[in-house]
Structures are given as structure tokens and as C-alpha cells.
Amino acid sequence: MATAQTKAGHLRARRVPLIVREPAVAITIILIASALAVFVVYPLYMVLRTSLTTDGRLSLAIFRGLFSKSYNRRPLANSLKLGLVVSTVGTAAGFIFAYSTTRVDVPLRGFFRLVATFPMISPPLIMSLAAILLFGNNGLITRQILRGAVDFKIYGFRGLALVETLAYFPTAYLVLSGVLQAIDPSIEDAALDLGASWWQMFRTVTLPLAVPGLAGALLLIFIESLADFGNPIILAGNYTVLATQAYLRITGLYDLSGGAALAVILLIPSLIAFFLQKYWVGRKSYVTVTGKPSAATTRRDEPWLRWGAFALCLALTGMILLLYGTVFIGSFVTLWGANYKLTLANYNHVFRVGWHHIRDTIFLSTVSTPITGILGMIIAFLVVRKQFPGRRALELASMLTFAIPGTVVGIGYILAFNQPPLVLTGTAAIIIILFVFRNMPTGIQSGIAALQQIDPSIEEASCDLGADSAATFGKITLPLIAPAFFSGLVYSFVKCVTAISAIVFVVSARWKLITVAVMGSVENSDLAQAAAFCVVIIAIILAAIGIINLLVYPPWKARASRRAATAGTEGGPGAIPPSAVGGQ
Amino acid sequence: MTGRMVRAFAVLAVLLMLSATAVTAPVKVLHLLTALDPNEAKIYIGAFEKSTGAKVEWVRMSAGECLARLRAESRNPQFSVWFGGPSSEYVPAGQAGVLEPFRPEGSDFLSPQQRDANWNWVGFYFGALGFACNTDWFAKNNVVFPASWQDLLKPQLKGQISFAYPYTSGTAYTLLATMVQLLGEEKGLDYMKRLDANVHHYNTSGSACVTQAGLGEIAVGIAFSHDVMAKGTAKGYPVKLTVPSEGTGYEIGAMAVVRGGPEPDLAKQFITWALSTECQDLMQEWFRIPLNPKAKVAPGAVGPDQVKLIPYDDVWAGQNQARLIDKWREMTDK
């Protein structure tokens, strides 16, 4: 009887529209939806319209024209092959790294964690620079060490797969360590206590619980690889990929419609990946944070696991250090390959010519990062926890800028915001808006993955005790998804400071970004100057990560959460303040 | 927690905004788009700022990208001047209506080939195409330096040549148009196809191959001779410049006022200044040949008298750009 009444009550509540039930939530949704419509959908619509219009009429002539040429067909296959290889290997590497550093008693954990962030905190294309400096025809290793005995053939698929895997596996690492931390270790302990071997436990408990994270990571890396521009433009040789072809078509041939059409072709696999992830992963339940306080993580210390994980981490870390060390040293070298005398001339150039770029980059990134992070978490929360018409459309729209190659977003922005009613070109606003909407998807993605693991009853309890949606989100949900929030912020800031392809179109003489200067140096093969710029970028990002870390996990908070947070994404459920979970 | 964080970010943002505005004093500002190497552009721009007291906000892009940018912004131009890049890139810009005709004072020394008939753009330097050869590679492999276009087709140079995509780089398009004008369309394109068989890779920027030749990534780069001198030989790379005996193409480096740009007067002042000896003398640093006959020329710079030139038609090159590039792409599959 009582059950029936409650059910009836629930049903009645369902029928009351959201706008009456929770006006604040409804207004937030409307505001976000309008912003997404203007800054995501409208520019994309402009690009689509441009690619589908010939002489003012709707037509597929541009696509037909493109596909009639083999030099336009081949890049599609090349992009897909590269994306599949890079996302698979990158996700595997990211998982090994995340598992080793969060679950296994591996020596030098903090060191590994630090090095794994290196590829995230520099423009991806620096990997290609380092690869050429080391393994190119006249590279340090090819020429000086191996004396030309081996031809690494790094220009092409092999080189690209290597540098993109190294450049993008940290995305998987960040997402997966957030997810692994959120898996309650007492479940794993229970499996072991019941007599399971490590492998049985790993296969039947840890791995299935990590599936949303794995799928998310796979998706993210696949799209990143598809859209990557910096590496292919330097290292592709004759292995043409879609992102660069779309870019070259627009920037080189002034063919807006052809470039837009190539980008539309590139968008299709990205969207397929997105929907696959939604329907394949979305059905299962991954609740492990139940609101009951749990003990701190027990780290596995079986010798084979410990040293096996250590060896894998060391190999990956060694490769990264080698590449970054090369860039660091290269930034002090007069003329790589010809004159190895050390000099500060490159930094002199960076601070004289690049000072304006550095100042603007810091300012624009600092403004857009918190907006991106908070908006991303709000959208993740709305998508996972609230039922409203157009929920899926909202999620899709918020993911779109990530799935579209940057060049097209940039062109879309110029097409859309260079004429009334909304003239934004040349302002700081257009760059900030582009940053926000372009960098939000990763935060949303990891926010969704984290939220799927948190039992909604914790939030329901808060609501039952009288808190409204905003208070519940701020006091309960946000602290619970702090690791995802943190990775969203870091990712967003890093992307601001390292973005290239979309940004080239919205920078102005008033508002410049460092990456444009790096691009200039790289395009002109001034590798040492590019290296110096990259070292400066890394320094800025390291400082920013430190600050973000302090702000998300303030030292004046409980010591337990502080300890959990000091090394970036370390933690386990300790990162979730016990007061938020078990209190009240 | 979030409240405190938002506040902290707000404080940080305001501080940064203040520091940004504090730097911006009320001086005249010129917005300039350049296709020159940033290391070179800063020489002229710095001198202009010093000489006039104006401030120049500038962005560097490849010539093709400059044109794409100006076209996309044509309804709300952000730049007042487009500075540098082959005149063949300025021809389609003039046709697209993004340039403002302007006849600078004291530009009488410009010959009709060195400016647009309607003054849409004016030239300010001359540069001939040449080869950047890595001396170490040629010594080690016992090959003689290429001295003609035909030499580049030698089988010893297979996979040893690089230059840029003709559709991103003004330099590389000048090469394509040169071969078509030198050999005729069919034979010229056929030459480019055979040359493609010896190419290691293509760049987006025309001068990048000089550094690559210097580094030994490739043996020969095809670029403008001033870039070979400035970015190769003068920098200390083992690079030697050679020029083709059959005759070579050249660029007239151009500049123009952008139609509807924010600072038309300052833009005209800049262009007039760029033709003065004060600016033209500075081109010695980059081995360019200034068009002002009173300006000084760097020793070692390749002028029109030291090399056999073809009668290069930049207007024809600009008008036939889309068509020739399309043919080249179909032929090379690039």
C-alpha cells in the first residue's frame, strides 16, 4: 500500500514539467542550450551550408567532385587506419599506466605520474620535432649513434603512429586514473578474500568496472588522432590524412567548400565512434561509490605484478623522457645538426618577439579554463542525472566541437561571427568562446564517466533533506567528481595553450597565441626556436597545473583529501572527501 | 569549494586584465598581416615603430593562408596591411576585391612589372628561385651540385629533394608556374611529375626546405635564393646556393593596403616607408634584392644581373593558379 502510494507520487512528479518543478535547472538548461546553438551548431551549420551549396543551390556537387579524385579518397582510409591503431595502443598504454600508478605498489609512482603528463603539456607536434631530431635522416641517433646503419622511415605511418600514441595516451591515462580511483577497492578486496586470483579479480571486477572509462578513452584518442594536425603536417611524408588535407584545402587552395566537405567526411567516423560509445557502454550500471565510507586503497604488491608494471612504465617513461630531453636540449642549441654550441639566443627570440603571445595566451587561457571546467561539469550532471526533452541533443551538441577538426571550427567561426548580428572577429571574446566550447567535451566525458559510478541516491538524500539542485550539485556532486573536474580543468588549460588548427583563424594582431608563433617557427623549420617556445609553454602549463591543483584540492581542507591530491590525480576514494560521502 | 575557486580565478583574471591594459598606451596601432619569416619581419616592423612612433600588431602566416584569411574577413577586415609574399598571390586577391589601390609617393622607380597595373599592390623586393644544396651530402656521395632543372631529375637524387606544396606556398607555386612558362604547359607539368619521383616530402612553407637541407634531412631544397642565403649559408649550415642554367623564375615581393582595413592612413604610411631607403637598406640582412635603386645590396645576394631569368609573367601565374594546381595534384596525387 505504502509502496503503491510512493509510486503514484513519483508518477505525479514525473508529469509536472521541469520548469515548474525545478525552475533554476530549467533556466540553466535553456541558457546552455542557447549558447550551444549559437556557438557550436550555428558555425557548423555555416560550414555544412558552404559545403553543400553550389551557385546558391543545394547540391552534392562538391562531394562528387572530391571523391572523383584519388588524392581525396586515400586520406580517409589513412586517417581511419591511423586512428584505430593509435586509439587501441594509446588506450592500452594509458590503462597500464593508470592501473600501475593507482593500484599497484610500483616504485617511482610519483615520477611516472609526472612524466606521463609531459605529452599533455606541450603542443602534440613537438613529438614530431623530437622524432625528427632523433630519428630523422640526419637525427642524433640515426647519424651520430647508429652511423646511418638503420633507416627508421619515420616519415609516414610508422612515425605518426609512434608520436601520436605517445602524444595521446595521457588522455587515456587521465580519464582512466580518475575512473580507477572511483572504483571502491573493497570490492576488489572482497573478490580476493573469496579466493579469486589476481587475474580473476582483475578480469571480472576491475576491468568490467573500467569499461566506461576505457570506451571513453578509446573514443577520445580516436577523435584526437583523426583531428590531429600538428604531427601529420610535419611527419606524414606522403601518408596524407584527412585533417591536414581539409586544412590545406582551406588555407592553401582558398577552397572553403571543399575543405568543409572533407571535414564533413572526417566528422562521420567521429560521430559513429560517439554513438557506439553511447549505446554500447551506456546500458550497464557501474555504481561503486555507495555512500558507505571505505578504507584507503590497498596496493597490490605481488613481485611479478610490481616489477612487470614497473618495467612497462619505465619503457614508456624512458621514451617520453628521451623525446622531451631532446627538445629541452635542442632549445639551447645554436643550430641542431650543424652547430651544437649552447646558446640562449633562442630564448632571447622567444621573449622578445613572443612576449605579446605569451601574455595573451596566459590571459585568455586563465579566463576560459574555469568557465570550461564548471560548464562541463554542469552539462555532465544534467545529462546523467536530469530527464528533460532534448537531453541527448544537448549532449551531442556539447561534444560536437571536439569531434570536428579544429580547422573547420575555426572557419565556421569566421563564417558565422564576422558579420552582423554577431561580430566577434578580432576580439578576445571569440578566442575565449572557442576555447570554452572546444575544450569542454573532455571534461564532460570524464564527468559523465565519473557520475555513472556514483549512486544517485547520495544526491537524492541531499534533495530529500531540503537542498535544491544547485546546492546539491555544488556541495555533493562536484566534490564527488573532483578528479574528473580536475582533469577537465587541466585538459582545458593545456588545450588552450597548445591548440593550433582552430585558433589560427581567430587570432588577431591584437590577440595572439604562443602556438601561432610555434607554428611559424616549425613551418620555417626553425626547430631550435620552436623547441624554446615549447619549453616556455611547458613551464606555463606546469605552473598552471600547480595552481589548479591548489584550488581544486585546497591545502586548508582536510588532510586526508590533501594527501590524496598532492600528486595530481593520485588517490582512490580518498580523493572523495569522506565528509561529503559519509557525513550528515 | 567551488565558490572560493571561482573567486580565486576571478581575481586572477582581473589582475591579468589590468596588466594587459596597463601595457596598452594610447599610441597609434597598425594591424599588419605578413607572409615573411617572423625572424625577418621583426627587423622591418621594429624599424618602422622606431622611426614613426607607431605600434604594429602583426600576425605571420604563409602567403596562401594570408589570402584565405583576408577573403574570409572581407566583410569585417582586421588587418590594414598585407606585407610580403610573391605578387602572383596578390593577383587573385586584387581580383577578389580585398585590396585597396594605392600609389605611394616616391614609387616612380617601380617598373610596370614591379607593381599592379591598377596599383592594387606594389613590389618591394626581387628574389630568384635557386637550389639549396647540402655540401656534406654531395661530398660524401660524390655527386656534383645540380646546376640545371634537368640535374634535379638524376636518379642519384631520388628521395633527396624537398620543397613546398604549390597550394600553400607562394614559393612552390612560383616554381610550378616557372616550369610551365619555361617548358610549356604539358612539358612543364610532366617535368613536375618526374621531379615528384625524386621528392622526399612536401612542406607547407616555402623556405622550410632550406633548413632541412642544412640539417641533412634532404640533399636539395628548392627555394628563393635569399632564403637559401639567409636561412642556410649565413646561419652556418653546410648549404651552397646554385641556380639553374636554363633560366629561373622569380618573385616580386609585394605589399598592399587591405580594403576597408581599420587604419588606412597608417597603412599607406607603412607602405610608403617600406619603399624608402631606410627600410630597403635593411633587406641586406635577409639577402633580398631591394627594388629601390638607391638602397644597398648585401654581398652574395642574387640580383637579376647574376642569374639567367625567364620572362616570368606573374599576372598570368596568378590568374591560372587554381587550374595549374589542380592539374599538378591530379598528376602527382598529392
JSON list of N, CA and C in Angstrom, two decimals, chain A residues 394-449:
[
{"chain": "A", "resi": 394, "resn": "LEU", "atom": "N", "xyz": [21.44, 17.88, -26.41]},
{"chain": "A", "resi": 394, "resn": "LEU", "atom": "CA", "xyz": [22.34, 18.77, -25.67]},
{"chain": "A", "resi": 394, "resn": "LEU", "atom": "C", "xyz": [23.72, 18.14, -25.53]},
{"chain": "A", "resi": 395, "resn": "GLU", "atom": "N", "xyz": [23.72, 16.84, -25.19]},
{"chain": "A", "resi": 395, "resn": "GLU", "atom": "CA", "xyz": [24.99, 16.14, -25.03]},
{"chain": "A", "resi": 395, "resn": "GLU", "atom": "C", "xyz": [25.75, 16.11, -26.36]},
{"chain": "A", "resi": 396, "resn": "LEU", "atom": "N", "xyz": [25.01, 15.79, -27.41]},
{"chain": "A", "resi": 396, "resn": "LEU", "atom": "CA", "xyz": [25.65, 15.70, -28.72]},
{"chain": "A", "resi": 396, "resn": "LEU", "atom": "C", "xyz": [26.24, 17.05, -29.11]},
{"chain": "A", "resi": 397, "resn": "ALA", "atom": "N", "xyz": [25.45, 18.12, -28.92]},
{"chain": "A", "resi": 397, "resn": "ALA", "atom": "CA", "xyz": [25.92, 19.45, -29.31]},
{"chain": "A", "resi": 397, "resn": "ALA", "atom": "C", "xyz": [27.17, 19.83, -28.52]},
{"chain": "A", "resi": 398, "resn": "SER", "atom": "N", "xyz": [27.20, 19.45, -27.24]},
{"chain": "A", "resi": 398, "resn": "SER", "atom": "CA", "xyz": [28.35, 19.83, -26.42]},
{"chain": "A", "resi": 398, "resn": "SER", "atom": "C", "xyz": [29.58, 19.02, -26.80]},
{"chain": "A", "resi": 399, "resn": "MET", "atom": "N", "xyz": [29.39, 17.84, -27.42]},
{"chain": "A", "resi": 399, "resn": "MET", "atom": "CA", "xyz": [30.53, 17.03, -27.84]},
{"chain": "A", "resi": 399, "resn": "MET", "atom": "C", "xyz": [31.01, 17.40, -29.24]},
{"chain": "A", "resi": 400, "resn": "LEU", "atom": "N", "xyz": [30.17, 18.12, -29.96]},
{"chain": "A", "resi": 400, "resn": "LEU", "atom": "CA", "xyz": [30.43, 18.32, -31.39]},
{"chain": "A", "resi": 400, "resn": "LEU", "atom": "C", "xyz": [31.77, 19.00, -31.68]},
{"chain": "A", "resi": 401, "resn": "THR", "atom": "N", "xyz": [32.06, 20.10, -30.98]},
{"chain": "A", "resi": 401, "resn": "THR", "atom": "CA", "xyz": [33.29, 20.83, -31.31]},
{"chain": "A", "resi": 401, "resn": "THR", "atom": "C", "xyz": [34.51, 19.96, -31.18]},
{"chain": "A", "resi": 402, "resn": "PHE", "atom": "N", "xyz": [34.43, 18.97, -30.28]},
{"chain": "A", "resi": 402, "resn": "PHE", "atom": "CA", "xyz": [35.57, 18.08, -30.12]},
{"chain": "A", "resi": 402, "resn": "PHE", "atom": "C", "xyz": [35.72, 17.17, -31.33]},
{"chain": "A", "resi": 403, "resn": "ALA", "atom": "N", "xyz": [34.58, 16.73, -31.86]},
{"chain": "A", "resi": 403, "resn": "ALA", "atom": "CA", "xyz": [34.61, 15.78, -32.96]},
{"chain": "A", "resi": 403, "resn": "ALA", "atom": "C", "xyz": [34.94, 16.44, -34.29]},
{"chain": "A", "resi": 404, "resn": "ILE", "atom": "N", "xyz": [34.73, 17.75, -34.38]},
{"chain": "A", "resi": 404, "resn": "ILE", "atom": "CA", "xyz": [35.02, 18.43, -35.64]},
{"chain": "A", "resi": 404, "resn": "ILE", "atom": "C", "xyz": [36.47, 18.87, -35.65]},
{"chain": "A", "resi": 405, "resn": "PRO", "atom": "N", "xyz": [37.18, 18.66, -36.74]},
{"chain": "A", "resi": 405, "resn": "PRO", "atom": "CA", "xyz": [38.56, 19.12, -36.81]},
{"chain": "A", "resi": 405, "resn": "PRO", "atom": "C", "xyz": [38.64, 20.62, -36.58]},
{"chain": "A", "resi": 406, "resn": "GLY", "atom": "N", "xyz": [39.69, 21.02, -35.87]},
{"chain": "A", "resi": 406, "resn": "GLY", "atom": "CA", "xyz": [39.82, 22.40, -35.47]},
{"chain": "A", "resi": 406, "resn": "GLY", "atom": "C", "xyz": [39.72, 23.40, -36.60]},
{"chain": "A", "resi": 407, "resn": "THR", "atom": "N", "xyz": [40.31, 23.05, -37.72]},
{"chain": "A", "resi": 407, "resn": "THR", "atom": "CA", "xyz": [40.29, 23.97, -38.85]},
{"chain": "A", "resi": 407, "resn": "THR", "atom": "C", "xyz": [38.87, 24.36, -39.22]},
{"chain": "A", "resi": 408, "resn": "VAL", "atom": "N", "xyz": [37.98, 23.38, -39.20]},
{"chain": "A", "resi": 408, "resn": "VAL", "atom": "CA", "xyz": [36.61, 23.64, -39.61]},
{"chain": "A", "resi": 408, "resn": "VAL", "atom": "C", "xyz": [35.89, 24.47, -38.57]},
{"chain": "A", "resi": 409, "resn": "VAL", "atom": "N", "xyz": [36.17, 24.19, -37.30]},
{"chain": "A", "resi": 409, "resn": "VAL", "atom": "CA", "xyz": [35.60, 25.03, -36.26]},
{"chain": "A", "resi": 409, "resn": "VAL", "atom": "C", "xyz": [36.05, 26.47, -36.48]},
{"chain": "A", "resi": 410, "resn": "GLY", "atom": "N", "xyz": [37.33, 26.64, -36.75]},
{"chain": "A", "resi": 410, "resn": "GLY", "atom": "CA", "xyz": [37.87, 27.98, -36.97]},
{"chain": "A", "resi": 410, "resn": "GLY", "atom": "C", "xyz": [37.20, 28.66, -38.15]},
{"chain": "A", "resi": 411, "resn": "ILE", "atom": "N", "xyz": [37.12, 27.96, -39.27]},
{"chain": "A", "resi": 411, "resn": "ILE", "atom": "CA", "xyz": [36.46, 28.52, -40.45]},
{"chain": "A", "resi": 411, "resn": "ILE", "atom": "C", "xyz": [34.99, 28.80, -40.16]},
{"chain": "A", "resi": 412, "resn": "GLY", "atom": "N", "xyz": [34.35, 27.88, -39.45]},
{"chain": "A", "resi": 412, "resn": "GLY", "atom": "CA", "xyz": [32.95, 28.07, -39.06]},
{"chain": "A", "resi": 412, "resn": "GLY", "atom": "C", "xyz": [32.78, 29.35, -38.25]},
{"chain": "A", "resi": 413, "resn": "TYR", "atom": "N", "xyz": [33.70, 29.59, -37.34]},
{"chain": "A", "resi": 413, "resn": "TYR", "atom": "CA", "xyz": [33.63, 30.80, -36.52]},
{"chain": "A", "resi": 413, "resn": "TYR", "atom": "C", "xyz": [33.79, 32.05, -37.37]},
{"chain": "A", "resi": 414, "resn": "ILE", "atom": "N", "xyz": [34.71, 32.00, -38.30]},
{"chain": "A", "resi": 414, "resn": "ILE", "atom": "CA", "xyz": [34.91, 33.17, -39.16]},
{"chain": "A", "resi": 414, "resn": "ILE", "atom": "C", "xyz": [33.68, 33.40, -40.03]},
{"chain": "A", "resi": 415, "resn": "LEU", "atom": "N", "xyz": [33.13, 32.30, -40.59]},
{"chain": "A", "resi": 415, "resn": "LEU", "atom": "CA", "xyz": [31.93, 32.44, -41.42]},
{"chain": "A", "resi": 415, "resn": "LEU", "atom": "C", "xyz": [30.76, 32.98, -40.61]},
{"chain": "A", "resi": 416, "resn": "ALA", "atom": "N", "xyz": [30.66, 32.52, -39.35]},
{"chain": "A", "resi": 416, "resn": "ALA", "atom": "CA", "xyz": [29.48, 32.84, -38.55]},
{"chain": "A", "resi": 416, "resn": "ALA", "atom": "C", "xyz": [29.58, 34.19, -37.84]},
{"chain": "A", "resi": 417, "resn": "PHE", "atom": "N", "xyz": [30.77, 34.54, -37.38]},
{"chain": "A", "resi": 417, "resn": "PHE", "atom": "CA", "xyz": [30.88, 35.69, -36.48]},
{"chain": "A", "resi": 417, "resn": "PHE", "atom": "C", "xyz": [31.65, 36.87, -37.06]},
{"chain": "A", "resi": 418, "resn": "ASN", "atom": "N", "xyz": [31.69, 36.94, -38.38]},
{"chain": "A", "resi": 418, "resn": "ASN", "atom": "CA", "xyz": [32.39, 38.06, -38.99]},
{"chain": "A", "resi": 418, "resn": "ASN", "atom": "C", "xyz": [31.39, 39.03, -39.61]},
{"chain": "A", "resi": 419, "resn": "GLN", "atom": "N", "xyz": [30.10, 38.82, -39.34]},
{"chain": "A", "resi": 419, "resn": "GLN", "atom": "CA", "xyz": [29.09, 39.68, -39.93]},
{"chain": "A", "resi": 419, "resn": "GLN", "atom": "C", "xyz": [27.94, 39.79, -38.94]},
{"chain": "A", "resi": 420, "resn": "PRO", "atom": "N", "xyz": [27.17, 40.88, -39.03]},
{"chain": "A", "resi": 420, "resn": "PRO", "atom": "CA", "xyz": [26.05, 41.01, -38.12]},
{"chain": "A", "resi": 420, "resn": "PRO", "atom": "C", "xyz": [25.14, 39.79, -38.23]},
{"chain": "A", "resi": 421, "resn": "PRO", "atom": "N", "xyz": [24.42, 39.38, -37.20]},
{"chain": "A", "resi": 421, "resn": "PRO", "atom": "CA", "xyz": [24.19, 40.11, -35.95]},
{"chain": "A", "resi": 421, "resn": "PRO", "atom": "C", "xyz": [25.32, 40.01, -34.92]},
{"chain": "A", "resi": 422, "resn": "LEU", "atom": "N", "xyz": [26.24, 39.07, -35.07]},
{"chain": "A", "resi": 422, "resn": "LEU", "atom": "CA", "xyz": [27.23, 38.86, -34.02]},
{"chain": "A", "resi": 422, "resn": "LEU", "atom": "C", "xyz": [28.63, 39.02, -34.59]},
{"chain": "A", "resi": 423, "resn": "VAL", "atom": "N", "xyz": [29.21, 40.22, -34.47]},
{"chain": "A", "resi": 423, "resn": "VAL", "atom": "CA", "xyz": [30.55, 40.44, -34.99]},
{"chain": "A", "resi": 423, "resn": "VAL", "atom": "C", "xyz": [31.54, 40.25, -33.86]},
{"chain": "A", "resi": 424, "resn": "LEU", "atom": "N", "xyz": [32.32, 39.20, -33.94]},
{"chain": "A", "resi": 424, "resn": "LEU", "atom": "CA", "xyz": [33.24, 38.89, -32.85]},
{"chain": "A", "resi": 424, "resn": "LEU", "atom": "C", "xyz": [34.69, 38.81, -33.29]},
{"chain": "A", "resi": 425, "resn": "THR", "atom": "N", "xyz": [34.95, 38.76, -34.60]},
{"chain": "A", "resi": 425, "resn": "THR", "atom": "CA", "xyz": [36.34, 38.56, -35.02]},
{"chain": "A", "resi": 425, "resn": "THR", "atom": "C", "xyz": [37.21, 39.71, -34.53]},
{"chain": "A", "resi": 426, "resn": "GLY", "atom": "N", "xyz": [38.42, 39.36, -34.13]},
{"chain": "A", "resi": 426, "resn": "GLY", "atom": "CA", "xyz": [39.35, 40.38, -33.66]},
{"chain": "A", "resi": 426, "resn": "GLY", "atom": "C", "xyz": [39.23, 40.64, -32.17]},
{"chain": "A", "resi": 427, "resn": "THR", "atom": "N", "xyz": [38.23, 40.05, -31.51]},
{"chain": "A", "resi": 427, "resn": "THR", "atom": "CA", "xyz": [38.08, 40.29, -30.08]},
{"chain": "A", "resi": 427, "resn": "THR", "atom": "C", "xyz": [38.67, 39.14, -29.28]},
{"chain": "A", "resi": 428, "resn": "ALA", "atom": "N", "xyz": [38.84, 39.39, -27.98]},
{"chain": "A", "resi": 428, "resn": "ALA", "atom": "CA", "xyz": [39.26, 38.31, -27.09]},
{"chain": "A", "resi": 428, "resn": "ALA", "atom": "C", "xyz": [38.12, 37.32, -26.92]},
{"chain": "A", "resi": 429, "resn": "ALA", "atom": "N", "xyz": [36.89, 37.85, -27.01]},
{"chain": "A", "resi": 429, "resn": "ALA", "atom": "CA", "xyz": [35.71, 37.01, -26.74]},
{"chain": "A", "resi": 429, "resn": "ALA", "atom": "C", "xyz": [35.66, 35.80, -27.67]},
{"chain": "A", "resi": 430, "resn": "ILE", "atom": "N", "xyz": [35.97, 36.00, -28.95]},
{"chain": "A", "resi": 430, "resn": "ILE", "atom": "CA", "xyz": [35.84, 34.88, -29.89]},
{"chain": "A", "resi": 430, "resn": "ILE", "atom": "C", "xyz": [36.83, 33.76, -29.54]},
{"chain": "A", "resi": 431, "resn": "ILE", "atom": "N", "xyz": [38.01, 34.15, -29.06]},
{"chain": "A", "resi": 431, "resn": "ILE", "atom": "CA", "xyz": [39.00, 33.14, -28.69]},
{"chain": "A", "resi": 431, "resn": "ILE", "atom": "C", "xyz": [38.55, 32.41, -27.43]},
{"chain": "A", "resi": 432, "resn": "ILE", "atom": "N", "xyz": [38.06, 33.18, -26.46]},
{"chain": "A", "resi": 432, "resn": "ILE", "atom": "CA", "xyz": [37.61, 32.56, -25.21]},
{"chain": "A", "resi": 432, "resn": "ILE", "atom": "C", "xyz": [36.44, 31.62, -25.48]},
{"chain": "A", "resi": 433, "resn": "ILE", "atom": "N", "xyz": [35.50, 32.08, -26.28]},
{"chain": "A", "resi": 433, "resn": "ILE", "atom": "CA", "xyz": [34.33, 31.24, -26.59]},
{"chain": "A", "resi": 433, "resn": "ILE", "atom": "C", "xyz": [34.76, 29.97, -27.31]},
{"chain": "A", "resi": 434, "resn": "LEU", "atom": "N", "xyz": [35.65, 30.13, -28.27]},
{"chain": "A", "resi": 434, "resn": "LEU", "atom": "CA", "xyz": [36.15, 28.96, -29.00]},
{"chain": "A", "resi": 434, "resn": "LEU", "atom": "C", "xyz": [36.82, 27.98, -28.04]},
{"chain": "A", "resi": 435, "resn": "PHE", "atom": "N", "xyz": [37.67, 28.50, -27.17]},
{"chain": "A", "resi": 435, "resn": "PHE", "atom": "CA", "xyz": [38.33, 27.65, -26.17]},
{"chain": "A", "resi": 435, "resn": "PHE", "atom": "C", "xyz": [37.31, 26.90, -25.33]},
{"chain": "A", "resi": 436, "resn": "VAL", "atom": "N", "xyz": [36.31, 27.64, -24.82]},
{"chain": "A", "resi": 436, "resn": "VAL", "atom": "CA", "xyz": [35.34, 27.03, -23.91]},
{"chain": "A", "resi": 436, "resn": "VAL", "atom": "C", "xyz": [34.60, 25.89, -24.59]},
{"chain": "A", "resi": 437, "resn": "PHE", "atom": "N", "xyz": [34.05, 26.17, -25.76]},
{"chain": "A", "resi": 437, "resn": "PHE", "atom": "CA", "xyz": [33.21, 25.16, -26.38]},
{"chain": "A", "resi": 437, "resn": "PHE", "atom": "C", "xyz": [34.01, 24.05, -27.02]},
{"chain": "A", "resi": 438, "resn": "ARG", "atom": "N", "xyz": [35.26, 24.33, -27.34]},
{"chain": "A", "resi": 438, "resn": "ARG", "atom": "CA", "xyz": [36.08, 23.32, -27.96]},
{"chain": "A", "resi": 438, "resn": "ARG", "atom": "C", "xyz": [36.70, 22.40, -26.92]},
{"chain": "A", "resi": 439, "resn": "ASN", "atom": "N", "xyz": [36.98, 22.91, -25.73]},
{"chain": "A", "resi": 439, "resn": "ASN", "atom": "CA", "xyz": [37.70, 22.12, -24.74]},
{"chain": "A", "resi": 439, "resn": "ASN", "atom": "C", "xyz": [36.78, 21.47, -23.72]},
{"chain": "A", "resi": 440, "resn": "MET", "atom": "N", "xyz": [35.50, 21.82, -23.75]},
{"chain": "A", "resi": 440, "resn": "MET", "atom": "CA", "xyz": [34.56, 21.30, -22.79]},
{"chain": "A", "resi": 440, "resn": "MET", "atom": "C", "xyz": [34.35, 19.79, -22.89]},
{"chain": "A", "resi": 441, "resn": "PRO", "atom": "N", "xyz": [34.32, 19.21, -24.10]},
{"chain": "A", "resi": 441, "resn": "PRO", "atom": "CA", "xyz": [33.92, 17.80, -24.22]},
{"chain": "A", "resi": 441, "resn": "PRO", "atom": "C", "xyz": [34.70, 16.83, -23.34]},
{"chain": "A", "resi": 442, "resn": "THR", "atom": "N", "xyz": [36.00, 17.05, -23.17]},
{"chain": "A", "resi": 442, "resn": "THR", "atom": "CA", "xyz": [36.76, 16.11, -22.36]},
{"chain": "A", "resi": 442, "resn": "THR", "atom": "C", "xyz": [36.29, 16.15, -20.91]},
{"chain": "A", "resi": 443, "resn": "GLY", "atom": "N", "xyz": [36.06, 17.35, -20.40]},
{"chain": "A", "resi": 443, "resn": "GLY", "atom": "CA", "xyz": [35.54, 17.48, -19.05]},
{"chain": "A", "resi": 443, "resn": "GLY", "atom": "C", "xyz": [34.19, 16.80, -18.93]},
{"chain": "A", "resi": 444, "resn": "ILE", "atom": "N", "xyz": [33.33, 17.01, -19.92]},
{"chain": "A", "resi": 444, "resn": "ILE", "atom": "CA", "xyz": [32.01, 16.39, -19.90]},
{"chain": "A", "resi": 444, "resn": "ILE", "atom": "C", "xyz": [32.14, 14.88, -19.91]},
{"chain": "A", "resi": 445, "resn": "GLN", "atom": "N", "xyz": [33.01, 14.39, -20.80]},
{"chain": "A", "resi": 445, "resn": "GLN", "atom": "CA", "xyz": [33.20, 12.95, -20.95]},
{"chain": "A", "resi": 445, "resn": "GLN", "atom": "C", "xyz": [33.65, 12.31, -19.65]},
{"chain": "A", "resi": 446, "resn": "SER", "atom": "N", "xyz": [34.68, 12.90, -19.02]},
{"chain": "A", "resi": 446, "resn": "SER", "atom": "CA", "xyz": [35.16, 12.28, -17.78]},
{"chain": "A", "resi": 446, "resn": "SER", "atom": "C", "xyz": [34.16, 12.53, -16.66]},
{"chain": "A", "resi": 447, "resn": "GLY", "atom": "N", "xyz": [33.45, 13.66, -16.71]},
{"chain": "A", "resi": 447, "resn": "GLY", "atom": "CA", "xyz": [32.41, 13.92, -15.72]},
{"chain": "A", "resi": 447, "resn": "GLY", "atom": "C", "xyz": [31.31, 12.88, -15.81]},
{"chain": "A", "resi": 448, "resn": "ILE", "atom": "N", "xyz": [30.90, 12.55, -17.03]},
{"chain": "A", "resi": 448, "resn": "ILE", "atom": "CA", "xyz": [29.86, 11.54, -17.22]},
{"chain": "A", "resi": 448, "resn": "ILE", "atom": "C", "xyz": [30.34, 10.18, -16.72]},
{"chain": "A", "resi": 449, "resn": "ALA", "atom": "N", "xyz": [31.59, 9.84, -17.09]},
{"chain": "A", "resi": 449, "resn": "ALA", "atom": "CA", "xyz": [32.14, 8.54, -16.66]},
{"chain": "A", "resi": 449, "resn": "ALA", "atom": "C", "xyz": [32.18, 8.47, -15.14]}
]
